[in-house]
mmCIF file of C-alpha atoms in Angstrom:
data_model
loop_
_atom_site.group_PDB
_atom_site.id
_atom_site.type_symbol
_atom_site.label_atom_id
_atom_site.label_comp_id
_atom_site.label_asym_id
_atom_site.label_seq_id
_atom_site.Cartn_x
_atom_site.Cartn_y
_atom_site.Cartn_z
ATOM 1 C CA UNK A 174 18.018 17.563 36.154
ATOM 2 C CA UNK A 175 17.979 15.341 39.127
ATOM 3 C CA UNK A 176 16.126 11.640 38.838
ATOM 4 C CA UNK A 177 13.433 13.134 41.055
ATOM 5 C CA UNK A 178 12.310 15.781 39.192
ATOM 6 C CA UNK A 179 12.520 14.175 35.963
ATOM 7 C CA UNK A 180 10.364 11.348 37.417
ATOM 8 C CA UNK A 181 7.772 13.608 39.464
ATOM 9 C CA UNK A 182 7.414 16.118 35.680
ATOM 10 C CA UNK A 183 6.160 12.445 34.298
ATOM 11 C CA UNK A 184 4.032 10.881 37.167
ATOM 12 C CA UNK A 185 0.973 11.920 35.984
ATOM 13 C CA UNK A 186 1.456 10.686 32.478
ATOM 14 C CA UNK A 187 2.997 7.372 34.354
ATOM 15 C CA UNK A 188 -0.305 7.159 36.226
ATOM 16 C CA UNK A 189 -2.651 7.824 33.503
ATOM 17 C CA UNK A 190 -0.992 5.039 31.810
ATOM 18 C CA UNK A 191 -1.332 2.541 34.861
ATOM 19 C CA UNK A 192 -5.272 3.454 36.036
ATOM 20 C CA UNK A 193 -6.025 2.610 32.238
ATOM 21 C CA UNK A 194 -4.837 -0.729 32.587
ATOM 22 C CA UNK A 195 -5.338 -1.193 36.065
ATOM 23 C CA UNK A 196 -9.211 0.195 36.328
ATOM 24 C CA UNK A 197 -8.055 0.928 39.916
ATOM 25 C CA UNK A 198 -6.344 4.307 41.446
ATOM 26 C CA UNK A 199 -4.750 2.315 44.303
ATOM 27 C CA UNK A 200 -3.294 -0.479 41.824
ATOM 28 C CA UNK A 201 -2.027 2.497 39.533
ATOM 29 C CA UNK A 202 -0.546 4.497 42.737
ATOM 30 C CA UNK A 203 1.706 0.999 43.603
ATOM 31 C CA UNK A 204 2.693 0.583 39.734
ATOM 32 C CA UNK A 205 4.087 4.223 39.431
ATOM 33 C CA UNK A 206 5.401 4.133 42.867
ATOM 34 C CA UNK A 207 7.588 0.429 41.966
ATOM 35 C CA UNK A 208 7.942 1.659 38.966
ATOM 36 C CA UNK A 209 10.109 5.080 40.933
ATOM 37 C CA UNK A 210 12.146 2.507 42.710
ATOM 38 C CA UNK A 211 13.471 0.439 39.790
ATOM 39 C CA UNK A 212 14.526 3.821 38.328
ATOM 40 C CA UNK A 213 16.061 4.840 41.310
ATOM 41 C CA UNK A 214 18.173 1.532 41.695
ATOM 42 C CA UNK A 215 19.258 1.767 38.161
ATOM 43 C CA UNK A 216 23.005 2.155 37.675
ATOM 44 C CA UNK A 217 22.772 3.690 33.991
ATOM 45 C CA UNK A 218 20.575 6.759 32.573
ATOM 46 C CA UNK A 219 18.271 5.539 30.110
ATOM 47 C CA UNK A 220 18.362 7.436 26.938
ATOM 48 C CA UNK A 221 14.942 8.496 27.004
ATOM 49 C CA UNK A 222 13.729 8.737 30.379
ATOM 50 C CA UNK A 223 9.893 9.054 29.114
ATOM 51 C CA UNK A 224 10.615 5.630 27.361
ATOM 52 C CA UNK A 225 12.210 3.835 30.160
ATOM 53 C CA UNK A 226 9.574 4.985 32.959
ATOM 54 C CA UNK A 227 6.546 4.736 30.437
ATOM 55 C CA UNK A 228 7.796 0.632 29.423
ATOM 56 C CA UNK A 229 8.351 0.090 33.075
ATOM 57 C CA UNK A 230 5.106 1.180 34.189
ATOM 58 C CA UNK A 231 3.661 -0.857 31.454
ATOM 59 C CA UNK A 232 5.401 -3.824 32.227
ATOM 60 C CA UNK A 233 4.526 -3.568 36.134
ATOM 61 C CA UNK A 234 0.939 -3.110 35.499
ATOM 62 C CA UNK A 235 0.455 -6.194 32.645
ATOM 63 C CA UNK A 236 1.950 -8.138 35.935
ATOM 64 C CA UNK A 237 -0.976 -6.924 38.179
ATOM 65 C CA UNK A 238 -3.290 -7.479 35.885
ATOM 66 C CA UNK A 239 -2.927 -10.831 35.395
ATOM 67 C CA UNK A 240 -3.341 -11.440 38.742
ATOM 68 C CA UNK A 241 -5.983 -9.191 39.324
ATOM 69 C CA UNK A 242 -8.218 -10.837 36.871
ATOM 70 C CA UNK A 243 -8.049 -14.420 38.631
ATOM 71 C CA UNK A 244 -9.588 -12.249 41.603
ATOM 72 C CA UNK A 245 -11.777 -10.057 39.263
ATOM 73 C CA UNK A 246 -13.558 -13.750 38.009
ATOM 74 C CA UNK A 247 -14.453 -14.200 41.418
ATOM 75 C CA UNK A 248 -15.833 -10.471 42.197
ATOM 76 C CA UNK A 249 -19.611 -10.706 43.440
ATOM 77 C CA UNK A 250 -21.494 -8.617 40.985
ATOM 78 C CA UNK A 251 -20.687 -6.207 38.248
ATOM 79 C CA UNK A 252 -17.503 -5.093 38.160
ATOM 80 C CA UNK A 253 -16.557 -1.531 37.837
ATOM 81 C CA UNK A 254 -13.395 0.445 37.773
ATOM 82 C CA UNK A 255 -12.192 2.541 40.604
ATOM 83 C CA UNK A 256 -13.862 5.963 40.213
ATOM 84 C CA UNK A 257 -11.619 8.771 38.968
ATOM 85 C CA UNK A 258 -12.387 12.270 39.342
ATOM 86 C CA UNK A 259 -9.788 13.853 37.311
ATOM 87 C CA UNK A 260 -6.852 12.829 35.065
ATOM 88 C CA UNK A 261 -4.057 14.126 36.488
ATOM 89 C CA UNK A 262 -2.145 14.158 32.782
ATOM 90 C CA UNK A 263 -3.330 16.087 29.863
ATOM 91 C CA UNK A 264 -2.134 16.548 26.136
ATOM 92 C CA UNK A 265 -4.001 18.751 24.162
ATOM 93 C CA UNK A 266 -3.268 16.905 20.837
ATOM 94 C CA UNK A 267 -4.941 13.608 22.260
ATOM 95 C CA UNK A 268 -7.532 15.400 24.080
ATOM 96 C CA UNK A 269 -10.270 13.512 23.238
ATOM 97 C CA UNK A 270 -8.337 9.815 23.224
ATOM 98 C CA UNK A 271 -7.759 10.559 26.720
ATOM 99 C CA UNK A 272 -11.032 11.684 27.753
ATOM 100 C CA UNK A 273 -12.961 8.748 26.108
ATOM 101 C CA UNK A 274 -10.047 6.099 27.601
ATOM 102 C CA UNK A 275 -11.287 6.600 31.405
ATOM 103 C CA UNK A 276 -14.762 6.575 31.170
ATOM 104 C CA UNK A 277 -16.639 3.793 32.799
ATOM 105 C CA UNK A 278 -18.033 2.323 28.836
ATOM 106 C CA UNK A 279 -14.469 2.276 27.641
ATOM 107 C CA UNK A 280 -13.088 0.945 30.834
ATOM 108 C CA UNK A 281 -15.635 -2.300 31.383
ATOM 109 C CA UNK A 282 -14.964 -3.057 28.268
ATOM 110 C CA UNK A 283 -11.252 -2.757 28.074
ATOM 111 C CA UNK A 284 -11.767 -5.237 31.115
ATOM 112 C CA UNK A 285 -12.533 -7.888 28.587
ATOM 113 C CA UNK A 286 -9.304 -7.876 26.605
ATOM 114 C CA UNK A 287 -6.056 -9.909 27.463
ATOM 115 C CA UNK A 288 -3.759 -7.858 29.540
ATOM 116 C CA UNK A 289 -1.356 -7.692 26.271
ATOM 117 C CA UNK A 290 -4.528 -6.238 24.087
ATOM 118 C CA UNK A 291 -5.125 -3.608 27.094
ATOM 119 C CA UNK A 292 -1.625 -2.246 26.671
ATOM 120 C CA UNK A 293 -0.817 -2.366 22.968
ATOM 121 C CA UNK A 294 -4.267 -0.371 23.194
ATOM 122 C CA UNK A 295 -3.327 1.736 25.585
ATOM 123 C CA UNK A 296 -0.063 2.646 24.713
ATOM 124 C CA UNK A 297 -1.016 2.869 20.889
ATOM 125 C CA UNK A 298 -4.639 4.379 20.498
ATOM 126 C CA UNK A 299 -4.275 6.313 23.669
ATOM 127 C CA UNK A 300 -1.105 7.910 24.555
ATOM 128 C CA UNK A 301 -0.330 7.616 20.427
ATOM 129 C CA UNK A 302 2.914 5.385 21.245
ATOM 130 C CA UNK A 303 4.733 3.094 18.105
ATOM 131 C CA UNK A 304 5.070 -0.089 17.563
ATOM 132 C CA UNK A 305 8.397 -0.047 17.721
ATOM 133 C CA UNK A 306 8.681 0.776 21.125
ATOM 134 C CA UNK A 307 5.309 -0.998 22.073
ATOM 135 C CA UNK A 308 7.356 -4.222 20.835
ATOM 136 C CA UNK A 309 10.326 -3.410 22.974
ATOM 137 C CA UNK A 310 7.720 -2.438 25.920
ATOM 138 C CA UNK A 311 6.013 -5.784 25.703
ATOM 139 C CA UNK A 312 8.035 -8.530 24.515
ATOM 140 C CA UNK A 313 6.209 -8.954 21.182
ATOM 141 C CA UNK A 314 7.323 -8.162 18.013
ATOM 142 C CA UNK A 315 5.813 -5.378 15.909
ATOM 143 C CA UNK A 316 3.384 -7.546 13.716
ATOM 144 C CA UNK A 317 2.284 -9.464 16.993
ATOM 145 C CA UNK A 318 1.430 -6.156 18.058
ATOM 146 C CA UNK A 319 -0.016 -4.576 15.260
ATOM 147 C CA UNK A 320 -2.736 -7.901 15.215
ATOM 148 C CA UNK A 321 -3.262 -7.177 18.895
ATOM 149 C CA UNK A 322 -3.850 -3.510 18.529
ATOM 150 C CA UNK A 323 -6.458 -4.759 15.452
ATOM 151 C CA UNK A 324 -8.041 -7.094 17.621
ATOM 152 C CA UNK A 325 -8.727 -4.822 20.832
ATOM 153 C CA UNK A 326 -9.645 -2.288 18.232
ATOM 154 C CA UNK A 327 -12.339 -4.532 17.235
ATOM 155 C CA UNK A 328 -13.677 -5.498 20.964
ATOM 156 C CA UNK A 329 -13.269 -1.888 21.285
ATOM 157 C CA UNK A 330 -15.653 -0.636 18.727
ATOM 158 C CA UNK A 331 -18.191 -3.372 19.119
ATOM 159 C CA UNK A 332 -18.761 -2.724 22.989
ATOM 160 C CA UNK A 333 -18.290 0.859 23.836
ATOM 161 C CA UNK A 334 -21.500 3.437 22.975
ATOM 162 C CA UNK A 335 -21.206 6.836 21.371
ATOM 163 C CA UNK A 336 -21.372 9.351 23.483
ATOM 164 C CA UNK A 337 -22.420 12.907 23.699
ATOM 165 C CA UNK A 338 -20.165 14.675 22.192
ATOM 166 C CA UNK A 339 -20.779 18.352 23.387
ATOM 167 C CA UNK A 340 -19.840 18.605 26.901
ATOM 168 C CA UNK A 341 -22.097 21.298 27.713
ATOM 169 C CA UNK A 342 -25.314 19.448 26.478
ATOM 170 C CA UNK A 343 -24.064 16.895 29.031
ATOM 171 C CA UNK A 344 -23.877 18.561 31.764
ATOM 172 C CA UNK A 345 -27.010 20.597 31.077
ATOM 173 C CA UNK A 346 -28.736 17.101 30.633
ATOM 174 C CA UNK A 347 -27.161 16.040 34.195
ATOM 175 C CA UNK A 348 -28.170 18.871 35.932
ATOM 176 C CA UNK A 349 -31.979 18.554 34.959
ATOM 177 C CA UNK A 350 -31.283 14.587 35.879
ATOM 178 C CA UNK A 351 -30.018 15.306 39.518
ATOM 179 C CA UNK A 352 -32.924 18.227 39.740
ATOM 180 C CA UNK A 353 -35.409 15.362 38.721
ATOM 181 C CA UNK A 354 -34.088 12.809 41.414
ATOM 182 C CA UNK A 355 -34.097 15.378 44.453
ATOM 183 C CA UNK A 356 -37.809 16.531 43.265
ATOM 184 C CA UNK A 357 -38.827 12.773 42.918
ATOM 185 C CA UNK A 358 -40.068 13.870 39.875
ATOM 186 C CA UNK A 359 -40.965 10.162 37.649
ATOM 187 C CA UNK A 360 -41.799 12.155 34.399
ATOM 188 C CA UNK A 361 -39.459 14.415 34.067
ATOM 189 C CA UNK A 362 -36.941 11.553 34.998
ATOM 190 C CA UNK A 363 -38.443 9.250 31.997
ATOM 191 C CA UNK A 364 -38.312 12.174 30.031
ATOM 192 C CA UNK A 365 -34.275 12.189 30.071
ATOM 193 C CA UNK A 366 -33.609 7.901 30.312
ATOM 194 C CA UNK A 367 -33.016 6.212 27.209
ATOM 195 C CA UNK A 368 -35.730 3.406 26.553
ATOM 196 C CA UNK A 369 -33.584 0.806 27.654
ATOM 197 C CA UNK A 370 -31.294 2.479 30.059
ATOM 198 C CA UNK A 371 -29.852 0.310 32.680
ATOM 199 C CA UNK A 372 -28.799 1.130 36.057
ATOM 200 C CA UNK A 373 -26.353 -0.931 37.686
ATOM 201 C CA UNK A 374 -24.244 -0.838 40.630
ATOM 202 C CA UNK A 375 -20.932 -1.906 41.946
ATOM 203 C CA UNK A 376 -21.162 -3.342 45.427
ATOM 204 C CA UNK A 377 -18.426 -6.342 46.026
ATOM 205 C CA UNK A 378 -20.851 -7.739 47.935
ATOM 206 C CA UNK A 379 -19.508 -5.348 50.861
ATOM 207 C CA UNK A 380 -22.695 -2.888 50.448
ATOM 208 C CA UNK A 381 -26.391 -2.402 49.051
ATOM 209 C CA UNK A 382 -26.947 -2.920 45.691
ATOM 210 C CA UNK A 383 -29.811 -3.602 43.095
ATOM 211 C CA UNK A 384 -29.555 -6.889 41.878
ATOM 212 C CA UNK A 385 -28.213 -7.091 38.722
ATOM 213 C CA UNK A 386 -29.179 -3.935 37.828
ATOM 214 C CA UNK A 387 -32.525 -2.282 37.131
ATOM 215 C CA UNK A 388 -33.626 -1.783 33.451
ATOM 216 C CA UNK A 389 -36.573 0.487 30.949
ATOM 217 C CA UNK A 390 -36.916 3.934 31.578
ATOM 218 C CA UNK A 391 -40.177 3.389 33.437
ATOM 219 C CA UNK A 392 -38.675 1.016 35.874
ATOM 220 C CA UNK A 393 -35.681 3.054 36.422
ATOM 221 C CA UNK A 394 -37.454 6.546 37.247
ATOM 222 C CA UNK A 395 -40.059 5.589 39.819
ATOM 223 C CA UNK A 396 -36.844 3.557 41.403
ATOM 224 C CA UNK A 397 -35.115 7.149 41.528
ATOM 225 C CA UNK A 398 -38.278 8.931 42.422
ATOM 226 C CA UNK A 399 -38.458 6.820 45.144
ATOM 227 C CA UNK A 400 -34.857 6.454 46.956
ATOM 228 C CA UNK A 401 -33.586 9.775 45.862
ATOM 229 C CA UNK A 402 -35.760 11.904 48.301
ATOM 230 C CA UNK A 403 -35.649 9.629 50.855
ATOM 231 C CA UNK A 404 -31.973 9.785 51.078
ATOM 232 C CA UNK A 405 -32.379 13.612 50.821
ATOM 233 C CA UNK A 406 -33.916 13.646 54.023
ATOM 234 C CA UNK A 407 -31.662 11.777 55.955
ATOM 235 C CA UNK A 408 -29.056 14.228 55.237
ATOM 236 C CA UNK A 409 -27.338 12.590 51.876
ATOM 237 C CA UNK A 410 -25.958 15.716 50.158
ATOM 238 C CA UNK A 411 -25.662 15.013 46.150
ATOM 239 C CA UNK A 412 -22.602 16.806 44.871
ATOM 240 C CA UNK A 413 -22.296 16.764 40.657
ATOM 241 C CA UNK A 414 -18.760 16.259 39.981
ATOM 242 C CA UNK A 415 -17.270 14.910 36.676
ATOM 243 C CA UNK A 416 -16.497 10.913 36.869
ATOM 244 C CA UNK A 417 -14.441 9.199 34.746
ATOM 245 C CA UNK A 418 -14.575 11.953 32.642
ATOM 246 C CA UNK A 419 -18.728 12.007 32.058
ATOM 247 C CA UNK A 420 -21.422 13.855 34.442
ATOM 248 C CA UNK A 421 -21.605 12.419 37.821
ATOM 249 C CA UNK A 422 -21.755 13.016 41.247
ATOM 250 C CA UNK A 423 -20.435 12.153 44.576
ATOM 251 C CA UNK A 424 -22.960 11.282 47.727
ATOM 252 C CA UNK A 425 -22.136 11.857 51.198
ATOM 253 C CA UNK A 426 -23.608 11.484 54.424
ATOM 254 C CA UNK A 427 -24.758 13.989 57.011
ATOM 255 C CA UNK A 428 -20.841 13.839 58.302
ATOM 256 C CA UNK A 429 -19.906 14.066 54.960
ATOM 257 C CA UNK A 430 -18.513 10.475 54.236
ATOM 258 C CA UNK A 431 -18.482 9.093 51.098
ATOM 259 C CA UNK A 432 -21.577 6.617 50.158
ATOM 260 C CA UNK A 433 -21.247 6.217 46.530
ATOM 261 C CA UNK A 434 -20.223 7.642 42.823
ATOM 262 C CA UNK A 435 -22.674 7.925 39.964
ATOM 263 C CA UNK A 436 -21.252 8.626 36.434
ATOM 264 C CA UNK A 437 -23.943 8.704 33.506
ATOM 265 C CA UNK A 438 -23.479 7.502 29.816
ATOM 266 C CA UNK A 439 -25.440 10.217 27.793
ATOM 267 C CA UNK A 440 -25.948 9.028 24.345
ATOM 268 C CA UNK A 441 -27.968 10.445 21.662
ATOM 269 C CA UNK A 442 -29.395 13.066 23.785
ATOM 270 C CA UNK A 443 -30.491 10.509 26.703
ATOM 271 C CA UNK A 444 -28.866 8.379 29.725
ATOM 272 C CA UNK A 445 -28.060 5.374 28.567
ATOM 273 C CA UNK A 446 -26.384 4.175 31.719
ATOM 274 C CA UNK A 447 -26.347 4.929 35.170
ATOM 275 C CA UNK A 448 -23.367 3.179 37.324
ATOM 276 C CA UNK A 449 -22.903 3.325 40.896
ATOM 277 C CA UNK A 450 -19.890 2.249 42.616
ATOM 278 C CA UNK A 451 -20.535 1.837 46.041
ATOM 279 C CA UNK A 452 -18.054 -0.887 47.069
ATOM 280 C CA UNK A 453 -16.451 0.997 50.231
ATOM 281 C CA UNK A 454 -12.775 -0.821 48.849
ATOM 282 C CA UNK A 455 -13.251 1.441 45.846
ATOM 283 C CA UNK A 456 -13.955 4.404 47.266
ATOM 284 C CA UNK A 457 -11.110 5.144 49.906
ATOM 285 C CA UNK A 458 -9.170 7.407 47.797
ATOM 286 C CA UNK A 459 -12.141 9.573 47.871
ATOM 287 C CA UNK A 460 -12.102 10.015 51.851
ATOM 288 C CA UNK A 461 -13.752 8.518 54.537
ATOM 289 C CA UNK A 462 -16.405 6.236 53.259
ATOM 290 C CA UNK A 463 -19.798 6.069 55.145
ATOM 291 C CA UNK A 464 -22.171 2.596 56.068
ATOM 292 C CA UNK A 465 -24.519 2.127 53.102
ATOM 293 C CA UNK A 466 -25.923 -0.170 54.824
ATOM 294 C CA UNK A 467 -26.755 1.877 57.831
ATOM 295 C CA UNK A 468 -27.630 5.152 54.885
ATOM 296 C CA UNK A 469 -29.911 2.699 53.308
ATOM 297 C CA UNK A 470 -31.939 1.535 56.326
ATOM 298 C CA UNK A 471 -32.419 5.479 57.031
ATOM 299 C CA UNK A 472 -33.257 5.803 53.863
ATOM 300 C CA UNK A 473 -36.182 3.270 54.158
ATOM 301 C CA UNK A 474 -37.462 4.567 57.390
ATOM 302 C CA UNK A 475 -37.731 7.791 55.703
ATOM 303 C CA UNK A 476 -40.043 6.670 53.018
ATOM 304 C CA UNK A 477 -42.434 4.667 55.007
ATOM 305 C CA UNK A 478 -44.686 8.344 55.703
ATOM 306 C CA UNK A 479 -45.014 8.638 52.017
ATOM 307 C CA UNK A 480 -45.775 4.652 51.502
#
């Protein structure tokens, strides 16, 4: 088999590894794409080609993030990662390690280890990798690793909810959500918030956003039931689609540029979370990206009738 075919059959698992350190799509596009050009410039065949490319990408992407969290201290507002729609890698036997890995919980709070705690996690509770080749992948030897993969265990456990665990319960729960918003309907919308839900969004500082967030059930429906159909009317079309692996949806514009991602936390039966990216930077990948702003002031024109 030729180097390119061996390399495109494990891009997606090469990926998947880099967006779960990386938090970004465009980051984790470079990394597997540097990460082809070392292997093409190589003058021996590794043994295991898996190994080689998976160490590589590793390796590249610890390098990045480093980096990117000198720039990630000075982000303006919450930080979230760069939406995902759909792993492009699957393994049936760590179905649920991969699905869990890429939501937004998991992902803000794998944001708070050291880049060498992200991948021993990664690579070990993730993509089920051993130490032994973790070590090779990372410099370290096995017991360093084995008390890094304890300690991002730990930060691991302590900040990352429960979630739903039947996926059609979920989305049944998301659909009544997004039917709630459209209607402007506060009590059904308090009916399905946690108590202390929070809704928080991811601007950069390059787009609207809500403060630091908005928080209580109360607070956070009649902020829906207020915005949702206003933006409705000025031809914002709400399209549920699966983020990161939990319920979301995409919204668009009348011209059917990209405003924003949603992706809720459901936990115990009730959104827990709401996040919004709407940073236009973050969005790209997704297609042309629309002026909040300019949605926004629509938006607000809209609702002055009702006011």
């Amino acid at each position: 088999m030729r180097r390119v075919e061996e390399f495109e059959q494990l891009r997606p698992l090469l990926f998947a590894i880099a967006y779960r350190l990386l938090g970004s799509v465009a980051e984790a596009e470079d990394a597997v794409q540097e990460t082809w050009l070392r292997y093409q410039a190589s003058p021996t065949q590794p043994v295991s080609v898996k190994a080689y490319l998976s160490a590589t990408v590793t390796r590249i992407s610890i390098n990045v993030l480093r980096s990117a969290r000198v720039r990630r201290e000075e982000y303006v507002g919450p930080w979230f990662p760069e939406p995902l729609l759909a792993d492009p890698y699957s393994d049936p036997e760590r179905s649920a390690e991969l699905a869990d890995s890429i939501s937004m919980a998991a992902l803000v709070v794998l944001e708070r280890l050291t880049p060498l705690e992200r991948a021993v996690f990664v690579l070990r509770e993730v993509f089920g990798v051993g130490f032994a080749e973790i070590a090779s992948t990372v410099g370290r030897s096995e017991a360093a690793c084995r008390q890094l993969a304890v300690r991002a265990r730990r930060h691991m456990d302590e900040g990352r909810p429960r979630f739903e665990a039947d996926r059609g319960q979920r989305e049944e729960l998301a659909a009544r959500f997004f039917d709630a918003c459209r209607d402007g309907a506060v009590d059904r919308l308090r009916d399905l918030l946690a108590a202390d839900v929070q809704m928080v969004g991811d601007s950069g500082g390059k787009a609207p956003q809500w403060g630091q967030g908005v928080f209580g059930a109360e607070h956070v429906a009649r902020m829906l039931a207020g915005f949702a159909p206003a933006f409705t009317k000025t031809g914002v079309v709400v399209t549920p689609h699966e983020v990161n692996g939990q319920p979301g949806a995409i919204f668009r514009d009348r011209d059917g540029k990209v405003v924003n991602t949603l992706a809720l936390d459901i936990v115990d039966g009730r959104i827990q979370t709401i996040r919004a990216v709407v940073n236009p930077d973050k969005l790209r990948h997704l297609g042309p990206v629309a002026d909040a702003r300019a949605v926004v002031r629509e938006a607000n024109r809209a609702r002055r009738p009702a006011d």
